[in-house]
């Protein structure tokens, strides 16, 4: 049976059983409803309803249970009313209290039926054992037995519904519920019985027994609330700890004196300072560095939000945005400050690169425009210009315009490539005569730099496998750099040859050289070693990035060797073809367009 079906079945059986018990008891022994019995029944109904409303929530593992003083009143109902009437008063009191508490109808019906069965069992047991007079020990025993029957019946109906709902075996549920049920039944019955005895003998003293019960009840309720409060606080604390531990931003909690009391794992990661080193130290000592204007800054408890450059213990430098969330007491005294740190190094670098890029590109585009406009105006003004001078001016215009075209092409190419992602680029695989490519590049370089000495050294003719146009772009870029970054009176060498199965093209200069720790950096987009403010040489920092991507797309490699002050050499190696036209190291059909 599915749990819901079983549950519905149990509810129906218990509700019908409860109704049958009430009607059956009435039919079997109809009580004499004289005025004093009715008055007593009404008084007990009021007391029982009030007792049902006095409740404590008792936490039990994941769930909580509502414990009322109802059972205390049941003992009085059973002892003081006729057998058929006590279940009716008990059920009416419980139903009233559940309606006041706005409990769902099904729950109310089930609990009422439970009570009908349990009180019926108690009354039957009490009267069956001849407990008419509870002031005798036999009567007292009968009442105890009756309350035990009440507890047992209740335990059974509660356990059956728990078992069908949770799918646990009834025996297991009974075992786990029995201790609490016994304790409640015993305690409540005892108080109820003492209260009944007093009612019969000295009614004024009933208050004397109920007052401590209520006091205890209230005290216990307070304790439960406190416990719930503590559990809630612990829960909140655990949640906050998770947030602090898993936040990507560094978080520090600082007391009113500026001493760090909490240093989150992200804070350790960002600053490189461990929590046990940071906690107990001043925040100003831990977070200090340089402001964007170059002045020294340090974080102050409750201070202004700030941007600062810090140096970590390992020497690396980071830019941090530091925010403060200060908490003050009503008198305005600073109690806490939550300092949140965000690593903005990458953002600043991107920002810097953007500015640099714009400055460089505008400069690069403007530089060739000046001579283009100058020569064009000159040509416009002078119709009578000698043919040779006219030609020179036009050559210069074309040269500058081509330079601009190259720059725009480089920008377009670079914007379609990601760092280290050569796969986005398509390169043909065709036999390429490296010397021929060098010849073409040289011709164009000699036009741009007619004075410059460029020495070509062809050790042996070599056919590479690659893309002619791309290789031209590579050679032109390397040659352009060699010329740009070396003095005008030094030669530039271009060497063509082969090494085993590789075609080799080297461009060597005697220029300023490149520091070895910058070898990797200069192949990245927009990286220049020039001082952006001085702009001694032109360039957008794209040449080597594009060279590297193109060489990789042709399955080649590029190597750099350089000494600062002596010169640099860039060597490109590509797969070579052997004399029969086959790609070295593979079969003769390896070439594809
Ligand atoms: P660009 O030349 O447009 O600045 P590149 O990507 O071609 O861009 O080169 C990046 C940087 O590498 C250059 O700005 C320069 O500082 C350095 N560099 C490139 N080639 C040489 C070289 N032959 N000698 C010295 N420095 C070089």
PDB file of C-alpha atoms in Angstrom, residues 172 181 327 329 555:
ATOM      1  CA  UNK A 172      10.527   0.715  15.967  1.00  0.00           C
ATOM      2  CA  UNK A 181       4.796   8.966  26.260  1.00  0.00           C
ATOM      3  CA  UNK A 327      28.697  49.248  12.706  1.00  0.00           C
ATOM      4  CA  UNK A 329      26.210  51.699  18.663  1.00  0.00           C
ATOM      5  CA  UNK A 555      52.746  24.075 -37.737  1.00  0.00           C
TER       6      UNK A 555
END
